[in-house]
Amino acid sequence: GSTARIGIIKARWHPEMSDSLIAGAKEALAACGVKEENIVETEVPGSYELPLAARYMALSGSVDAILPVGILIKGDTYHFEAISDSVSSGLMSVGMQTGVPILFGVLTCMSEEQARVRSIGPGNHGPDWGRAAVEMALLRQSAVGGPKSKFFMGFGDSGEDDAKPMTRPAERIGF
Ligand code: RBF
């Protein structure tokens, strides 16, 4: 993971648990060799805001994979289902549209107890998410060129002379 640049976006709800998830993820990043200066962190008000923040970060060209972290806990209304569905499909959509791997670091739990077990202590999912982020960052690098390559969608300004051009020589595809 020494070449991987990882973005972490935290939703501010349930901060004790999200901080623990992020601490676990960062331990795994360090164990994989990700350099501290290659971790970009930001936060948003709640999980509903994660997809757009992930999109902005992906389009900035500054990271190879993004870990959005949020905790959604079911209440008395249909709100939980609505937010869970839109956040999960929104995050998938950002990954598919930008080509930057977006992990699913969102716990969707029926109770605070469920969320606690999955975020604090031995059941912390953060380390798994951290390792998955590194794996996907490296997959992206191998698929579209090295870190900071301009090849993929051309976002960001890497300043690298050897960045691959966005356009390929004219080739007829299809008919
Ligand atoms: N955001 C979370 O990340 N986790 C939650 O459990 C959560 N519960 C919410 C419950 C209600 C009733 C509302 C109105 C918002 C909740 N949010 C939660 C915030 C939501 O993701 C978003 O930030 C706000 O709705 C503002 O767009």
mmCIF file of C-alpha atoms and ligand atoms in Angstrom:
data_model
loop_
_atom_site.group_PDB
_atom_site.id
_atom_site.type_symbol
_atom_site.label_atom_id
_atom_site.label_comp_id
_atom_site.label_asym_id
_atom_site.label_seq_id
_atom_site.Cartn_x
_atom_site.Cartn_y
_atom_site.Cartn_z
ATOM 1 C CA GLY A 1 0.000 0.000 0.000
ATOM 2 C CA SER A 2 2.986 2.353 -0.046
ATOM 3 C CA THR A 3 1.785 4.023 -3.257
ATOM 4 C CA ALA A 4 -1.904 4.086 -2.343
ATOM 5 C CA ARG A 5 -3.696 7.338 -1.610
ATOM 6 C CA ILE A 6 -6.804 6.776 0.488
ATOM 7 C CA GLY A 7 -9.613 9.212 1.278
ATOM 8 C CA ILE A 8 -11.722 8.838 4.406
ATOM 9 C CA ILE A 9 -15.023 10.692 4.777
ATOM 10 C CA LYS A 10 -16.741 10.598 8.140
ATOM 11 C CA ALA A 11 -20.419 11.249 8.791
ATOM 12 C CA ARG A 12 -20.658 13.084 12.118
ATOM 13 C CA TRP A 13 -23.566 11.110 13.608
ATOM 14 C CA HIS A 14 -22.653 8.631 16.392
ATOM 15 C CA PRO A 15 -19.079 9.961 16.620
ATOM 16 C CA GLU A 16 -17.761 7.571 19.262
ATOM 17 C CA MET A 17 -18.485 4.641 16.973
ATOM 18 C CA SER A 18 -17.422 6.296 13.736
ATOM 19 C CA ASP A 19 -14.155 7.439 15.332
ATOM 20 C CA SER A 20 -13.474 3.877 16.412
ATOM 21 C CA LEU A 21 -14.212 2.552 12.917
ATOM 22 C CA ILE A 22 -11.857 5.110 11.409
ATOM 23 C CA ALA A 23 -9.137 4.375 13.962
ATOM 24 C CA GLY A 24 -9.431 0.676 13.063
ATOM 25 C CA ALA A 25 -9.308 1.451 9.359
ATOM 26 C CA LYS A 26 -6.227 3.634 9.792
ATOM 27 C CA GLU A 27 -4.412 0.917 11.763
ATOM 28 C CA ALA A 28 -4.995 -1.443 8.845
ATOM 29 C CA LEU A 29 -3.839 1.200 6.357
ATOM 30 C CA ALA A 30 -0.620 1.663 8.333
ATOM 31 C CA ALA A 31 -0.116 -2.113 8.504
ATOM 32 C CA CYS A 32 -0.451 -2.221 4.696
ATOM 33 C CA GLY A 33 2.230 0.458 4.319
ATOM 34 C CA VAL A 34 -0.023 3.388 3.451
ATOM 35 C CA LYS A 35 1.832 6.587 4.317
ATOM 36 C CA GLU A 36 0.173 9.019 6.663
ATOM 37 C CA GLU A 37 0.610 11.850 4.157
ATOM 38 C CA ASN A 38 -1.316 9.766 1.614
ATOM 39 C CA ILE A 39 -4.448 9.666 3.762
ATOM 40 C CA VAL A 40 -6.913 12.480 3.110
ATOM 41 C CA GLU A 41 -9.652 12.982 5.708
ATOM 42 C CA THR A 42 -12.789 15.045 5.678
ATOM 43 C CA GLU A 43 -16.255 14.923 7.216
ATOM 44 C CA VAL A 44 -19.902 15.615 6.435
ATOM 45 C CA PRO A 45 -22.965 16.222 8.643
ATOM 46 C CA GLY A 46 -24.569 12.797 8.186
ATOM 47 C CA SER A 47 -24.513 9.632 6.127
ATOM 48 C CA TYR A 48 -26.921 11.073 3.594
ATOM 49 C CA GLU A 49 -24.202 13.536 2.561
ATOM 50 C CA LEU A 50 -21.537 10.845 2.034
ATOM 51 C CA PRO A 51 -22.196 10.115 -1.670
ATOM 52 C CA LEU A 52 -21.804 13.696 -2.858
ATOM 53 C CA ALA A 53 -18.707 14.256 -0.734
ATOM 54 C CA ALA A 54 -17.299 11.009 -2.149
ATOM 55 C CA ARG A 55 -18.009 12.257 -5.651
ATOM 56 C CA TYR A 56 -16.224 15.555 -5.031
ATOM 57 C CA MET A 57 -13.261 13.713 -3.588
ATOM 58 C CA ALA A 58 -13.181 11.206 -6.440
ATOM 59 C CA LEU A 59 -13.290 13.980 -9.041
ATOM 60 C CA SER A 60 -10.469 15.846 -7.320
ATOM 61 C CA GLY A 61 -8.120 13.136 -8.575
ATOM 62 C CA SER A 62 -6.297 13.125 -5.252
ATOM 63 C CA VAL A 63 -7.068 9.577 -4.078
ATOM 64 C CA ASP A 64 -7.053 5.985 -5.377
ATOM 65 C CA ALA A 65 -9.897 4.751 -3.164
ATOM 66 C CA ILE A 66 -12.403 6.313 -0.802
ATOM 67 C CA LEU A 67 -13.755 4.985 2.465
ATOM 68 C CA PRO A 68 -16.975 6.733 3.493
ATOM 69 C CA VAL A 69 -17.810 5.944 7.126
ATOM 70 C CA GLY A 70 -21.260 6.352 8.616
ATOM 71 C CA ILE A 71 -23.582 4.715 11.095
ATOM 72 C CA LEU A 72 -27.298 4.546 10.475
ATOM 73 C CA ILE A 73 -29.518 3.338 13.293
ATOM 74 C CA LYS A 74 -33.150 2.495 12.798
ATOM 75 C CA GLY A 75 -35.680 4.755 14.496
ATOM 76 C CA ASP A 76 -39.456 4.686 14.623
ATOM 77 C CA THR A 77 -40.122 5.837 11.093
ATOM 78 C CA TYR A 78 -39.325 4.869 7.525
ATOM 79 C CA HIS A 79 -36.469 7.372 7.535
ATOM 80 C CA PHE A 80 -33.781 4.714 8.128
ATOM 81 C CA GLU A 81 -34.803 2.627 5.125
ATOM 82 C CA ALA A 82 -34.944 5.667 2.860
ATOM 83 C CA ILE A 83 -31.515 6.923 3.897
ATOM 84 C CA SER A 84 -29.877 3.475 3.892
ATOM 85 C CA ASP A 85 -31.095 2.755 0.375
ATOM 86 C CA SER A 86 -30.075 6.086 -1.060
ATOM 87 C CA VAL A 87 -26.679 6.100 0.624
ATOM 88 C CA SER A 88 -25.779 2.604 -0.527
ATOM 89 C CA SER A 89 -26.963 3.128 -4.089
ATOM 90 C CA GLY A 90 -25.457 6.636 -4.136
ATOM 91 C CA LEU A 91 -22.044 5.355 -3.105
ATOM 92 C CA MET A 92 -22.130 2.543 -5.661
ATOM 93 C CA SER A 93 -23.129 5.035 -8.305
ATOM 94 C CA VAL A 94 -20.212 7.357 -7.476
ATOM 95 C CA GLY A 95 -17.775 4.472 -7.836
ATOM 96 C CA MET A 96 -19.271 3.356 -11.134
ATOM 97 C CA GLN A 97 -19.425 6.870 -12.563
ATOM 98 C CA THR A 98 -15.985 8.060 -11.541
ATOM 99 C CA GLY A 99 -14.026 4.808 -11.651
ATOM 100 C CA VAL A 100 -12.593 5.574 -8.227
ATOM 101 C CA PRO A 101 -13.256 2.667 -5.864
ATOM 102 C CA ILE A 102 -15.737 3.594 -3.163
ATOM 103 C CA LEU A 103 -15.886 1.249 -0.183
ATOM 104 C CA PHE A 104 -19.073 0.691 1.765
ATOM 105 C CA GLY A 105 -18.158 1.839 5.254
ATOM 106 C CA VAL A 106 -21.700 2.366 6.425
ATOM 107 C CA LEU A 107 -23.232 0.339 9.243
ATOM 108 C CA THR A 108 -26.993 -0.002 8.860
ATOM 109 C CA CYS A 109 -28.151 -1.289 12.230
ATOM 110 C CA MET A 110 -31.457 -2.042 13.905
ATOM 111 C CA SER A 111 -30.186 -0.801 17.285
ATOM 112 C CA GLU A 112 -27.339 1.135 18.864
ATOM 113 C CA GLU A 113 -26.181 -2.109 20.458
ATOM 114 C CA GLN A 114 -25.748 -3.720 17.038
ATOM 115 C CA ALA A 115 -23.747 -0.728 15.867
ATOM 116 C CA ARG A 116 -21.575 -0.743 18.985
ATOM 117 C CA VAL A 117 -20.649 -4.418 18.566
ATOM 118 C CA ARG A 118 -19.621 -3.748 14.958
ATOM 119 C CA SER A 119 -17.624 -0.605 15.645
ATOM 120 C CA ILE A 120 -15.964 -0.865 19.042
ATOM 121 C CA GLY A 121 -13.738 -3.704 20.251
ATOM 122 C CA PRO A 122 -12.977 -6.990 18.498
ATOM 123 C CA GLY A 123 -15.970 -6.745 16.140
ATOM 124 C CA ASN A 124 -14.738 -3.420 14.671
ATOM 125 C CA HIS A 125 -15.279 -3.518 10.905
ATOM 126 C CA GLY A 126 -12.850 -0.632 10.331
ATOM 127 C CA PRO A 127 -9.731 -2.797 9.794
ATOM 128 C CA ASP A 128 -11.515 -4.873 7.135
ATOM 129 C CA TRP A 129 -12.590 -1.698 5.356
ATOM 130 C CA GLY A 130 -9.043 -0.341 5.512
ATOM 131 C CA ARG A 131 -7.602 -3.480 3.923
ATOM 132 C CA ALA A 132 -10.334 -3.511 1.292
ATOM 133 C CA ALA A 133 -9.563 0.135 0.488
ATOM 134 C CA VAL A 134 -5.894 -0.667 -0.130
ATOM 135 C CA GLU A 135 -6.747 -3.672 -2.282
ATOM 136 C CA MET A 136 -9.133 -1.604 -4.396
ATOM 137 C CA ALA A 137 -6.677 1.306 -4.629
ATOM 138 C CA LEU A 138 -4.052 -1.074 -6.018
ATOM 139 C CA LEU A 139 -6.595 -2.634 -8.359
ATOM 140 C CA ARG A 140 -7.400 0.833 -9.669
ATOM 141 C CA GLN A 141 -3.736 1.643 -10.133
ATOM 142 C CA SER A 142 -3.147 -1.557 -12.062
ATOM 143 C CA ALA A 143 -6.248 -0.982 -14.183
ATOM 144 C CA VAL A 144 -5.761 2.660 -15.099
ATOM 145 C CA GLY A 145 -2.085 3.428 -14.520
ATOM 146 C CA GLY A 146 -0.037 4.447 -11.538
ATOM 147 C CA PRO A 147 -0.994 6.864 -8.831
ATOM 148 C CA LYS A 148 -1.753 10.362 -10.090
ATOM 149 C CA SER A 149 -2.224 9.067 -13.620
ATOM 150 C CA LYS A 150 -4.334 11.388 -15.723
ATOM 151 C CA PHE A 151 -5.422 8.542 -17.924
ATOM 152 C CA PHE A 152 -8.693 7.575 -16.425
ATOM 153 C CA MET A 153 -10.966 10.597 -16.544
ATOM 154 C CA GLY A 154 -8.430 13.358 -16.521
ATOM 155 C CA PHE A 155 -9.505 14.985 -13.266
ATOM 156 C CA GLY A 156 -6.977 16.731 -11.093
ATOM 157 C CA ASP A 157 -3.586 18.071 -11.993
ATOM 158 C CA SER A 158 -0.891 15.594 -11.113
ATOM 159 C CA GLY A 159 1.918 17.637 -12.595
ATOM 160 C CA GLU A 160 3.505 14.407 -13.769
ATOM 161 C CA ASP A 161 5.124 14.604 -17.164
ATOM 162 C CA ASP A 162 4.659 10.925 -17.816
ATOM 163 C CA ALA A 163 0.938 10.977 -17.084
ATOM 164 C CA LYS A 164 -0.848 9.127 -19.821
ATOM 165 C CA PRO A 165 -2.865 11.255 -22.210
ATOM 166 C CA MET A 166 -6.643 11.190 -21.959
ATOM 167 C CA THR A 167 -7.081 10.517 -25.623
ATOM 168 C CA ARG A 168 -5.813 7.528 -27.538
ATOM 169 C CA PRO A 169 -4.741 7.482 -31.162
ATOM 170 C CA ALA A 170 -7.733 7.379 -33.458
ATOM 171 C CA GLU A 171 -9.144 3.891 -33.547
ATOM 172 C CA ARG A 172 -12.414 2.797 -35.034
ATOM 173 C CA ILE A 173 -14.494 0.977 -32.491
ATOM 174 C CA GLY A 174 -17.539 -0.917 -33.640
ATOM 175 C CA PHE A 175 -19.105 -0.046 -36.980
HETATM 176 N N1 RBF B 1 -27.244 10.414 9.870
HETATM 177 C C1 RBF B 1 -26.470 9.363 10.179
HETATM 178 O O1 RBF B 1 -25.335 9.269 9.687
HETATM 179 N N2 RBF B 1 -26.914 8.369 11.019
HETATM 180 C C2 RBF B 1 -28.162 8.401 11.571
HETATM 181 O O2 RBF B 1 -28.490 7.478 12.334
HETATM 182 C C3 RBF B 1 -29.013 9.495 11.247
HETATM 183 N N3 RBF B 1 -30.264 9.543 11.738
HETATM 184 C C4 RBF B 1 -31.063 10.588 11.381
HETATM 185 C C5 RBF B 1 -32.381 10.634 11.866
HETATM 186 C C6 RBF B 1 -33.237 11.681 11.488
HETATM 187 C C7 RBF B 1 -34.651 11.668 11.995
HETATM 188 C C8 RBF B 1 -32.746 12.688 10.622
HETATM 189 C C9 RBF B 1 -33.654 13.824 10.185
HETATM 190 C C10 RBF B 1 -31.449 12.657 10.164
HETATM 191 C C11 RBF B 1 -30.601 11.612 10.530
HETATM 192 N N4 RBF B 1 -29.288 11.558 10.064
HETATM 193 C C12 RBF B 1 -28.493 10.499 10.381
HETATM 194 C C13 RBF B 1 -28.706 12.684 9.277
HETATM 195 C C14 RBF B 1 -28.830 12.521 7.792
HETATM 196 O O3 RBF B 1 -27.892 11.564 7.329
HETATM 197 C C15 RBF B 1 -28.539 13.884 7.106
HETATM 198 O O4 RBF B 1 -27.279 14.347 7.520
HETATM 199 C C16 RBF B 1 -29.577 14.927 7.428
HETATM 200 O O5 RBF B 1 -30.869 14.464 7.136
HETATM 201 C C17 RBF B 1 -29.320 16.237 6.625
HETATM 202 O O6 RBF B 1 -29.387 15.993 5.230
#
